Amino acid sequence: MKIAITGATGQLGSLVVTELKKRVAAENLVALVRTPEKASGLGVEVRAFDYTNADYLAEALVGIDTLLLISGNEIGQRAVQHSNVIEAAKEAGVKWIVYTSLLAANISTLSLAGEHLATEEALKNSGIEHTILRNGWYTENYTGSIAGALASGAFIGSAGDGKIASATRADFAEAAAVVLSDESHKGKVYELAGDEAYTLSDLAAEISAQTGKDIPYNNLPETEYAQILKTVGLPEMFANAIASWDTSALKGDLFDDSHQLSKLIGRPTTPLSEAVKAAI
């Protein structure tokens, strides 16, 4: 059985390949990547694959039984891109698609939800057996800002006291590998989030404790936070989106306490303290 992973050189995809190699023979894995030269170190077969080039996607999927469709990173283009992949998979005879969606995509107010829901609907209409991994927030979305917080003396955001049940990419990658290597997961929808919920004030306190520096959390209005993100070089659309995702935490969009992720991987998700330590 051949398993293909899209975006296999990405931050999540490369981790999925590593986890799958612990469970599946390397010769049964295929890395689907935009730039094949970057995938030489993965130790598996590599095929060129670009979500936007619909004409040759089916050819790249020939002989693939199972496909992990990792959601693309081009916000606003993903519904079309994912549809291209699903149509190609159908043409190539792929039997099972596992898709990385968004936590509670059917009720989330996050601006990201629409494209994920459109992809879930396309999968339902495809006739291909599928599994939905509704991934929650990556802890790295916040720990990636630690260096900036240490430099400025404060961690900023617009999440208020919203609870964030994030998990590391490694946690989500392991869950994907578990699902991909066991067909009993076909037809299921998993809401995946970390075991430990925290606020950004909690995160700032953890950073302070581990660095010995007083790093408070400064909560800002969404528009002010977006403006600061623009001043450090983020494009306006992306800066506005990040700020809006923060305020979505106040609406519960980044929280889940079902522990489905830790049940899938058979261990607790990575603690915030450990993720912070790795980022410092």
PDB file of C-alpha atoms in Angstrom:
ATOM      1  CA  MET A   1       0.000   0.000   0.000  1.00  0.00           C
ATOM      2  CA  LYS A   2       1.505   3.321  -1.098  1.00  0.00           C
ATOM      3  CA  ILE A   3       0.952   6.359   1.131  1.00  0.00           C
ATOM      4  CA  ALA A   4       1.631   9.832  -0.260  1.00  0.00           C
ATOM      5  CA  ILE A   5       2.097  12.980   1.793  1.00  0.00           C
ATOM      6  CA  THR A   6       1.531  16.408   0.272  1.00  0.00           C
ATOM      7  CA  GLY A   7       3.697  19.291   1.454  1.00  0.00           C
ATOM      8  CA  ALA A   8       6.207  16.719   2.664  1.00  0.00           C
ATOM      9  CA  THR A   9       9.031  19.245   3.078  1.00  0.00           C
ATOM     10  CA  GLY A  10       6.860  21.595   5.126  1.00  0.00           C
ATOM     11  CA  GLN A  11       6.998  22.030   8.887  1.00  0.00           C
ATOM     12  CA  LEU A  12       4.211  19.503   9.472  1.00  0.00           C
ATOM     13  CA  GLY A  13       4.727  17.261   6.448  1.00  0.00           C
ATOM     14  CA  SER A  14       8.369  16.482   7.163  1.00  0.00           C
ATOM     15  CA  LEU A  15       7.437  15.413  10.694  1.00  0.00           C
ATOM     16  CA  VAL A  16       4.672  13.180   9.347  1.00  0.00           C
ATOM     17  CA  VAL A  17       7.162  11.447   7.042  1.00  0.00           C
ATOM     18  CA  THR A  18       9.476  10.821   9.992  1.00  0.00           C
ATOM     19  CA  GLU A  19       6.635   9.367  12.067  1.00  0.00           C
ATOM     20  CA  LEU A  20       5.346   7.203   9.209  1.00  0.00           C
ATOM     21  CA  LYS A  21       8.793   5.698   8.662  1.00  0.00           C
ATOM     22  CA  LYS A  22       8.497   4.269  12.191  1.00  0.00           C
ATOM     23  CA  ARG A  23       5.320   2.436  11.153  1.00  0.00           C
ATOM     24  CA  VAL A  24       5.524   1.838   7.400  1.00  0.00           C
ATOM     25  CA  ALA A  25       8.338   0.650   5.137  1.00  0.00           C
ATOM     26  CA  ALA A  26      10.024   3.627   3.492  1.00  0.00           C
ATOM     27  CA  GLU A  27       9.509   2.142   0.023  1.00  0.00           C
ATOM     28  CA  ASN A  28       5.755   2.470   0.568  1.00  0.00           C
ATOM     29  CA  LEU A  29       5.949   6.215   1.191  1.00  0.00           C
ATOM     30  CA  VAL A  30       5.889   8.994  -1.399  1.00  0.00           C
ATOM     31  CA  ALA A  31       6.710  12.639  -0.710  1.00  0.00           C
ATOM     32  CA  LEU A  32       4.703  15.041  -2.864  1.00  0.00           C
ATOM     33  CA  VAL A  33       6.494  18.374  -2.982  1.00  0.00           C
ATOM     34  CA  ARG A  34       6.630  21.566  -4.993  1.00  0.00           C
ATOM     35  CA  THR A  35      10.440  21.541  -5.106  1.00  0.00           C
ATOM     36  CA  PRO A  36      11.785  17.962  -5.295  1.00  0.00           C
ATOM     37  CA  GLU A  37      15.405  19.040  -4.676  1.00  0.00           C
ATOM     38  CA  LYS A  38      14.435  20.051  -1.137  1.00  0.00           C
ATOM     39  CA  ALA A  39      13.159  16.540  -0.344  1.00  0.00           C
ATOM     40  CA  SER A  40      16.374  14.614  -0.976  1.00  0.00           C
ATOM     41  CA  GLY A  41      16.951  14.004   2.718  1.00  0.00           C
ATOM     42  CA  LEU A  42      13.559  12.441   3.462  1.00  0.00           C
ATOM     43  CA  GLY A  43      14.662   8.952   2.457  1.00  0.00           C
ATOM     44  CA  VAL A  44      11.509   8.159   0.474  1.00  0.00           C
ATOM     45  CA  GLU A  45      10.332   8.406  -3.127  1.00  0.00           C
ATOM     46  CA  VAL A  46       9.780  12.000  -4.197  1.00  0.00           C
ATOM     47  CA  ARG A  47       7.362  13.311  -6.826  1.00  0.00           C
ATOM     48  CA  ALA A  48       6.778  16.858  -8.016  1.00  0.00           C
ATOM     49  CA  PHE A  49       3.376  18.127  -6.880  1.00  0.00           C
ATOM     50  CA  ASP A  50       1.955  21.637  -6.971  1.00  0.00           C
ATOM     51  CA  TYR A  51      -1.652  22.209  -5.874  1.00  0.00           C
ATOM     52  CA  THR A  52      -2.045  24.945  -8.473  1.00  0.00           C
ATOM     53  CA  ASN A  53      -1.046  22.827 -11.487  1.00  0.00           C
ATOM     54  CA  ALA A  54      -4.161  20.715 -11.917  1.00  0.00           C
ATOM     55  CA  ASP A  55      -3.085  19.301 -15.283  1.00  0.00           C
ATOM     56  CA  TYR A  56      -0.451  16.910 -13.961  1.00  0.00           C
ATOM     57  CA  LEU A  57      -1.611  16.168 -10.396  1.00  0.00           C
ATOM     58  CA  ALA A  58      -3.382  12.928 -11.348  1.00  0.00           C
ATOM     59  CA  GLU A  59      -0.224  11.618 -13.011  1.00  0.00           C
ATOM     60  CA  ALA A  60       1.723  12.238  -9.800  1.00  0.00           C
ATOM     61  CA  LEU A  61      -0.852  10.231  -7.838  1.00  0.00           C
ATOM     62  CA  VAL A  62      -0.751   7.097 -10.001  1.00  0.00           C
ATOM     63  CA  GLY A  63      -0.223   4.043  -7.809  1.00  0.00           C
ATOM     64  CA  ILE A  64      -1.087   5.890  -4.593  1.00  0.00           C
ATOM     65  CA  ASP A  65      -3.593   4.125  -2.340  1.00  0.00           C
ATOM     66  CA  THR A  66      -3.718   6.591   0.556  1.00  0.00           C
ATOM     67  CA  LEU A  67      -3.173  10.342   0.440  1.00  0.00           C
ATOM     68  CA  LEU A  68      -2.498  12.757   3.268  1.00  0.00           C
ATOM     69  CA  LEU A  69      -3.738  16.120   2.028  1.00  0.00           C
ATOM     70  CA  ILE A  70      -2.064  18.722   4.215  1.00  0.00           C
ATOM     71  CA  SER A  71      -3.898  22.004   3.798  1.00  0.00           C
ATOM     72  CA  GLY A  72      -2.038  24.526   1.672  1.00  0.00           C
ATOM     73  CA  ASN A  73      -0.583  27.751   3.030  1.00  0.00           C
ATOM     74  CA  GLU A  74      -2.018  30.156   0.454  1.00  0.00           C
ATOM     75  CA  ILE A  75      -4.988  31.573   2.336  1.00  0.00           C
ATOM     76  CA  GLY A  76      -7.767  32.449  -0.073  1.00  0.00           C
ATOM     77  CA  GLN A  77      -6.595  29.935  -2.667  1.00  0.00           C
ATOM     78  CA  ARG A  78      -6.862  26.744  -0.680  1.00  0.00           C
ATOM     79  CA  ALA A  79     -10.421  25.689  -1.500  1.00  0.00           C
ATOM     80  CA  VAL A  80      -9.616  25.656  -5.221  1.00  0.00           C
ATOM     81  CA  GLN A  81      -6.216  24.063  -4.705  1.00  0.00           C
ATOM     82  CA  HIS A  82      -7.594  21.320  -2.503  1.00  0.00           C
ATOM     83  CA  SER A  83     -10.382  20.675  -4.991  1.00  0.00           C
ATOM     84  CA  ASN A  84      -7.714  20.219  -7.673  1.00  0.00           C
ATOM     85  CA  VAL A  85      -6.025  17.564  -5.551  1.00  0.00           C
ATOM     86  CA  ILE A  86      -9.269  15.758  -4.719  1.00  0.00           C
ATOM     87  CA  GLU A  87     -10.294  15.616  -8.381  1.00  0.00           C
ATOM     88  CA  ALA A  88      -6.853  14.334  -9.321  1.00  0.00           C
ATOM     89  CA  ALA A  89      -7.020  11.707  -6.583  1.00  0.00           C
ATOM     90  CA  LYS A  90     -10.350  10.529  -7.914  1.00  0.00           C
ATOM     91  CA  GLU A  91      -8.936  10.290 -11.441  1.00  0.00           C
ATOM     92  CA  ALA A  92      -5.857   8.402 -10.233  1.00  0.00           C
ATOM     93  CA  GLY A  93      -7.840   5.890  -8.198  1.00  0.00           C
ATOM     94  CA  VAL A  94      -6.730   6.944  -4.722  1.00  0.00           C
ATOM     95  CA  LYS A  95      -8.787   4.933  -2.236  1.00  0.00           C
ATOM     96  CA  TRP A  96      -8.496   7.011   0.949  1.00  0.00           C
ATOM     97  CA  ILE A  97      -7.758  10.664   1.702  1.00  0.00           C
ATOM     98  CA  VAL A  98      -6.822  11.997   5.124  1.00  0.00           C
ATOM     99  CA  TYR A  99      -7.186  15.778   5.345  1.00  0.00           C
ATOM    100  CA  THR A 100      -5.812  18.253   7.896  1.00  0.00           C
ATOM    101  CA  SER A 101      -8.721  20.588   8.588  1.00  0.00           C
ATOM    102  CA  LEU A 102      -9.408  23.099  11.382  1.00  0.00           C
ATOM    103  CA  LEU A 103     -10.614  22.504  14.926  1.00  0.00           C
ATOM    104  CA  ALA A 104     -14.439  22.662  15.033  1.00  0.00           C
ATOM    105  CA  ALA A 105     -14.438  23.937  11.459  1.00  0.00           C
ATOM    106  CA  ASN A 106     -18.214  23.626  11.267  1.00  0.00           C
ATOM    107  CA  ILE A 107     -18.786  26.172  14.047  1.00  0.00           C
ATOM    108  CA  SER A 108     -15.515  28.128  14.235  1.00  0.00           C
ATOM    109  CA  THR A 109     -15.569  31.894  13.711  1.00  0.00           C
ATOM    110  CA  LEU A 110     -11.946  31.841  12.534  1.00  0.00           C
ATOM    111  CA  SER A 111     -11.544  33.319   9.059  1.00  0.00           C
ATOM    112  CA  LEU A 112      -9.750  30.109   8.102  1.00  0.00           C
ATOM    113  CA  ALA A 113     -12.819  27.931   8.614  1.00  0.00           C
ATOM    114  CA  GLY A 114     -14.571  28.566   5.290  1.00  0.00           C
ATOM    115  CA  GLU A 115     -11.888  27.044   3.094  1.00  0.00           C
ATOM    116  CA  HIS A 116     -11.581  24.025   5.354  1.00  0.00           C
ATOM    117  CA  LEU A 117     -15.325  23.455   5.306  1.00  0.00           C
ATOM    118  CA  ALA A 118     -15.343  23.751   1.517  1.00  0.00           C
ATOM    119  CA  THR A 119     -12.647  21.081   1.344  1.00  0.00           C
ATOM    120  CA  GLU A 120     -14.531  18.804   3.730  1.00  0.00           C
ATOM    121  CA  GLU A 121     -17.598  19.172   1.513  1.00  0.00           C
ATOM    122  CA  ALA A 122     -15.555  18.392  -1.600  1.00  0.00           C
ATOM    123  CA  LEU A 123     -14.319  15.229   0.065  1.00  0.00           C
ATOM    124  CA  LYS A 124     -17.870  14.187   0.930  1.00  0.00           C
ATOM    125  CA  ASN A 125     -18.914  14.714  -2.676  1.00  0.00           C
ATOM    126  CA  SER A 126     -15.895  12.930  -4.143  1.00  0.00           C
ATOM    127  CA  GLY A 127     -16.985   9.416  -3.323  1.00  0.00           C
ATOM    128  CA  ILE A 128     -13.504   8.690  -1.949  1.00  0.00           C
ATOM    129  CA  GLU A 129     -13.262   7.293   1.568  1.00  0.00           C
ATOM    130  CA  HIS A 130     -11.812   9.952   3.819  1.00  0.00           C
ATOM    131  CA  THR A 131     -10.861  10.955   7.347  1.00  0.00           C
ATOM    132  CA  ILE A 132     -10.854  14.503   8.703  1.00  0.00           C
ATOM    133  CA  LEU A 133      -8.190  15.604  11.168  1.00  0.00           C
ATOM    134  CA  ARG A 134      -9.465  18.895  12.539  1.00  0.00           C
ATOM    135  CA  ASN A 135      -6.196  20.234  13.895  1.00  0.00           C
ATOM    136  CA  GLY A 136      -6.235  22.868  16.597  1.00  0.00           C
ATOM    137  CA  TRP A 137      -3.675  25.635  17.012  1.00  0.00           C
ATOM    138  CA  TYR A 138       0.005  24.818  16.773  1.00  0.00           C
ATOM    139  CA  THR A 139       1.854  25.809  19.944  1.00  0.00           C
ATOM    140  CA  GLU A 140       4.602  27.089  17.649  1.00  0.00           C
ATOM    141  CA  ASN A 141       2.203  29.795  16.440  1.00  0.00           C
ATOM    142  CA  TYR A 142       2.900  31.464  19.781  1.00  0.00           C
ATOM    143  CA  THR A 143       6.314  30.159  20.843  1.00  0.00           C
ATOM    144  CA  GLY A 144       7.650  31.522  17.556  1.00  0.00           C
ATOM    145  CA  SER A 145       7.101  34.995  19.029  1.00  0.00           C
ATOM    146  CA  ILE A 146       9.171  34.388  22.163  1.00  0.00           C
ATOM    147  CA  ALA A 147      12.344  35.915  20.751  1.00  0.00           C
ATOM    148  CA  GLY A 148      10.471  39.102  19.886  1.00  0.00           C
ATOM    149  CA  ALA A 149       8.903  39.194  23.346  1.00  0.00           C
ATOM    150  CA  LEU A 150      12.297  38.869  25.012  1.00  0.00           C
ATOM    151  CA  ALA A 151      13.693  41.627  22.825  1.00  0.00           C
ATOM    152  CA  SER A 152      10.803  44.018  23.493  1.00  0.00           C
ATOM    153  CA  GLY A 153      10.178  43.086  27.123  1.00  0.00           C
ATOM    154  CA  ALA A 154       6.556  41.994  26.698  1.00  0.00           C
ATOM    155  CA  PHE A 155       4.421  39.414  24.934  1.00  0.00           C
ATOM    156  CA  ILE A 156       1.620  41.109  23.027  1.00  0.00           C
ATOM    157  CA  GLY A 157      -1.623  39.896  21.495  1.00  0.00           C
ATOM    158  CA  SER A 158      -5.383  40.293  21.450  1.00  0.00           C
ATOM    159  CA  ALA A 159      -6.489  36.991  22.964  1.00  0.00           C
ATOM    160  CA  GLY A 160      -7.394  38.366  26.402  1.00  0.00           C
ATOM    161  CA  ASP A 161      -8.178  35.514  28.767  1.00  0.00           C
ATOM    162  CA  GLY A 162      -9.219  33.192  25.956  1.00  0.00           C
ATOM    163  CA  LYS A 163      -8.220  29.578  26.527  1.00  0.00           C
ATOM    164  CA  ILE A 164      -5.879  28.059  23.953  1.00  0.00           C
ATOM    165  CA  ALA A 165      -5.654  24.258  23.803  1.00  0.00           C
ATOM    166  CA  SER A 166      -2.740  24.058  21.405  1.00  0.00           C
ATOM    167  CA  ALA A 167      -0.388  21.194  20.640  1.00  0.00           C
ATOM    168  CA  THR A 168       2.964  21.004  18.901  1.00  0.00           C
ATOM    169  CA  ARG A 169       3.368  20.119  15.250  1.00  0.00           C
ATOM    170  CA  ALA A 170       5.088  16.938  16.411  1.00  0.00           C
ATOM    171  CA  ASP A 171       1.930  15.939  18.298  1.00  0.00           C
ATOM    172  CA  PHE A 172      -0.268  16.523  15.253  1.00  0.00           C
ATOM    173  CA  ALA A 173       2.218  14.765  12.969  1.00  0.00           C
ATOM    174  CA  GLU A 174       2.197  11.684  15.156  1.00  0.00           C
ATOM    175  CA  ALA A 175      -1.608  11.631  15.104  1.00  0.00           C
ATOM    176  CA  ALA A 176      -1.594  11.803  11.302  1.00  0.00           C
ATOM    177  CA  ALA A 177       0.867   8.910  11.121  1.00  0.00           C
ATOM    178  CA  VAL A 178      -1.239   6.831  13.507  1.00  0.00           C
ATOM    179  CA  VAL A 179      -4.342   7.385  11.395  1.00  0.00           C
ATOM    180  CA  LEU A 180      -2.631   6.807   8.051  1.00  0.00           C
ATOM    181  CA  SER A 181      -1.240   3.469   9.156  1.00  0.00           C
ATOM    182  CA  ASP A 182      -4.568   2.048  10.369  1.00  0.00           C
ATOM    183  CA  GLU A 183      -7.580   1.805   8.071  1.00  0.00           C
ATOM    184  CA  SER A 184      -9.967   1.531  11.025  1.00  0.00           C
ATOM    185  CA  HIS A 185      -9.884   5.347  11.095  1.00  0.00           C
ATOM    186  CA  LYS A 186     -11.673   5.629   7.746  1.00  0.00           C
ATOM    187  CA  GLY A 187     -14.823   7.737   7.797  1.00  0.00           C
ATOM    188  CA  LYS A 188     -14.046   9.482  11.084  1.00  0.00           C
ATOM    189  CA  VAL A 189     -13.737  13.140  12.043  1.00  0.00           C
ATOM    190  CA  TYR A 190     -11.316  13.942  14.842  1.00  0.00           C
ATOM    191  CA  GLU A 191     -11.248  17.189  16.835  1.00  0.00           C
ATOM    192  CA  LEU A 192      -7.579  17.460  17.782  1.00  0.00           C
ATOM    193  CA  ALA A 193      -6.206  19.797  20.445  1.00  0.00           C
ATOM    194  CA  GLY A 194      -3.760  19.833  23.320  1.00  0.00           C
ATOM    195  CA  ASP A 195      -4.534  18.429  26.754  1.00  0.00           C
ATOM    196  CA  GLU A 196      -3.438  21.624  28.498  1.00  0.00           C
ATOM    197  CA  ALA A 197      -5.306  24.893  27.918  1.00  0.00           C
ATOM    198  CA  TYR A 198      -3.594  28.178  28.717  1.00  0.00           C
ATOM    199  CA  THR A 199      -4.043  31.918  28.241  1.00  0.00           C
ATOM    200  CA  LEU A 200      -1.411  34.219  26.777  1.00  0.00           C
ATOM    201  CA  SER A 201      -0.899  35.529  30.319  1.00  0.00           C
ATOM    202  CA  ASP A 202       0.003  31.973  31.311  1.00  0.00           C
ATOM    203  CA  LEU A 203       2.389  31.769  28.373  1.00  0.00           C
ATOM    204  CA  ALA A 204       4.057  35.038  29.372  1.00  0.00           C
ATOM    205  CA  ALA A 205       4.411  33.762  32.938  1.00  0.00           C
ATOM    206  CA  GLU A 206       6.055  30.569  31.659  1.00  0.00           C
ATOM    207  CA  ILE A 207       8.481  32.566  29.534  1.00  0.00           C
ATOM    208  CA  SER A 208       9.301  34.729  32.564  1.00  0.00           C
ATOM    209  CA  ALA A 209       9.873  31.684  34.769  1.00  0.00           C
ATOM    210  CA  GLN A 210      12.198  29.991  32.281  1.00  0.00           C
ATOM    211  CA  THR A 211      14.239  33.073  31.340  1.00  0.00           C
ATOM    212  CA  GLY A 212      14.362  34.850  34.676  1.00  0.00           C
ATOM    213  CA  LYS A 213      13.096  37.997  32.969  1.00  0.00           C
ATOM    214  CA  ASP A 214       9.848  39.782  33.733  1.00  0.00           C
ATOM    215  CA  ILE A 215       7.857  39.345  30.502  1.00  0.00           C
ATOM    216  CA  PRO A 216       4.255  40.511  31.035  1.00  0.00           C
ATOM    217  CA  TYR A 217       1.419  39.885  28.624  1.00  0.00           C
ATOM    218  CA  ASN A 218       0.025  43.095  27.152  1.00  0.00           C
ATOM    219  CA  ASN A 219      -3.435  42.640  25.705  1.00  0.00           C
ATOM    220  CA  LEU A 220      -4.190  45.053  22.879  1.00  0.00           C
ATOM    221  CA  PRO A 221      -7.255  45.921  20.821  1.00  0.00           C
ATOM    222  CA  GLU A 222      -7.303  43.884  17.615  1.00  0.00           C
ATOM    223  CA  THR A 223      -6.678  46.902  15.370  1.00  0.00           C
ATOM    224  CA  GLU A 224      -3.703  48.075  17.456  1.00  0.00           C
ATOM    225  CA  TYR A 225      -2.156  44.606  17.485  1.00  0.00           C
ATOM    226  CA  ALA A 226      -2.576  44.329  13.712  1.00  0.00           C
ATOM    227  CA  GLN A 227      -0.904  47.707  13.244  1.00  0.00           C
ATOM    228  CA  ILE A 228       2.123  46.621  15.284  1.00  0.00           C
ATOM    229  CA  LEU A 229       2.413  43.456  13.200  1.00  0.00           C
ATOM    230  CA  LYS A 230       2.434  45.590  10.067  1.00  0.00           C
ATOM    231  CA  THR A 231       5.227  47.796  11.439  1.00  0.00           C
ATOM    232  CA  VAL A 232       7.471  44.721  11.857  1.00  0.00           C
ATOM    233  CA  GLY A 233       7.014  43.809   8.223  1.00  0.00           C
ATOM    234  CA  LEU A 234       3.970  41.563   7.955  1.00  0.00           C
ATOM    235  CA  PRO A 235       1.705  42.180   4.927  1.00  0.00           C
ATOM    236  CA  GLU A 236      -1.479  44.019   5.854  1.00  0.00           C
ATOM    237  CA  MET A 237      -3.819  41.109   5.059  1.00  0.00           C
ATOM    238  CA  PHE A 238      -1.752  38.640   7.103  1.00  0.00           C
ATOM    239  CA  ALA A 239      -1.334  41.055  10.015  1.00  0.00           C
ATOM    240  CA  ASN A 240      -5.093  41.629  10.160  1.00  0.00           C
ATOM    241  CA  ALA A 241      -5.724  37.897   9.982  1.00  0.00           C
ATOM    242  CA  ILE A 242      -3.336  37.070  12.842  1.00  0.00           C
ATOM    243  CA  ALA A 243      -4.925  39.701  15.066  1.00  0.00           C
ATOM    244  CA  SER A 244      -8.402  38.394  14.276  1.00  0.00           C
ATOM    245  CA  TRP A 245      -7.340  34.833  15.072  1.00  0.00           C
ATOM    246  CA  ASP A 246      -6.197  36.034  18.479  1.00  0.00           C
ATOM    247  CA  THR A 247      -9.567  37.580  19.254  1.00  0.00           C
ATOM    248  CA  SER A 248     -11.214  34.340  18.170  1.00  0.00           C
ATOM    249  CA  ALA A 249      -9.655  32.779  21.252  1.00  0.00           C
ATOM    250  CA  LEU A 250     -12.096  34.845  23.309  1.00  0.00           C
ATOM    251  CA  LYS A 251     -14.946  33.105  21.489  1.00  0.00           C
ATOM    252  CA  GLY A 252     -13.606  29.641  22.340  1.00  0.00           C
ATOM    253  CA  ASP A 253     -12.365  28.849  18.847  1.00  0.00           C
ATOM    254  CA  LEU A 254      -8.941  27.697  20.039  1.00  0.00           C
ATOM    255  CA  PHE A 255     -10.228  25.565  22.926  1.00  0.00           C
ATOM    256  CA  ASP A 256     -11.241  21.911  23.096  1.00  0.00           C
ATOM    257  CA  ASP A 257     -11.145  19.498  26.012  1.00  0.00           C
ATOM    258  CA  SER A 258     -12.117  16.218  24.357  1.00  0.00           C
ATOM    259  CA  HIS A 259      -8.508  14.904  24.510  1.00  0.00           C
ATOM    260  CA  GLN A 260      -8.945  13.107  21.194  1.00  0.00           C
ATOM    261  CA  LEU A 261      -5.385  13.954  20.198  1.00  0.00           C
ATOM    262  CA  SER A 262      -3.740  12.375  23.223  1.00  0.00           C
ATOM    263  CA  LYS A 263      -6.012   9.339  22.873  1.00  0.00           C
ATOM    264  CA  LEU A 264      -4.892   8.897  19.258  1.00  0.00           C
ATOM    265  CA  ILE A 265      -1.177   9.143  19.998  1.00  0.00           C
ATOM    266  CA  GLY A 266      -1.383   7.184  23.241  1.00  0.00           C
ATOM    267  CA  ARG A 267       0.400   9.785  25.368  1.00  0.00           C
ATOM    268  CA  PRO A 268      -0.200  13.256  26.780  1.00  0.00           C
ATOM    269  CA  THR A 269       0.353  16.105  24.348  1.00  0.00           C
ATOM    270  CA  THR A 270       3.539  18.142  24.732  1.00  0.00           C
ATOM    271  CA  PRO A 271       3.282  20.440  27.783  1.00  0.00           C
ATOM    272  CA  LEU A 272       3.516  24.186  27.261  1.00  0.00           C
ATOM    273  CA  SER A 273       6.588  24.313  29.507  1.00  0.00           C
ATOM    274  CA  GLU A 274       8.410  21.877  27.250  1.00  0.00           C
ATOM    275  CA  ALA A 275       7.445  23.759  24.094  1.00  0.00           C
ATOM    276  CA  VAL A 276       8.621  27.043  25.605  1.00  0.00           C
ATOM    277  CA  LYS A 277      11.927  25.475  26.671  1.00  0.00           C
ATOM    278  CA  ALA A 278      12.500  24.248  23.102  1.00  0.00           C
ATOM    279  CA  ALA A 279      11.860  27.722  21.718  1.00  0.00           C
ATOM    280  CA  ILE A 280      14.120  29.690  24.037  1.00  0.00           C
TER     281      ILE A 280
END
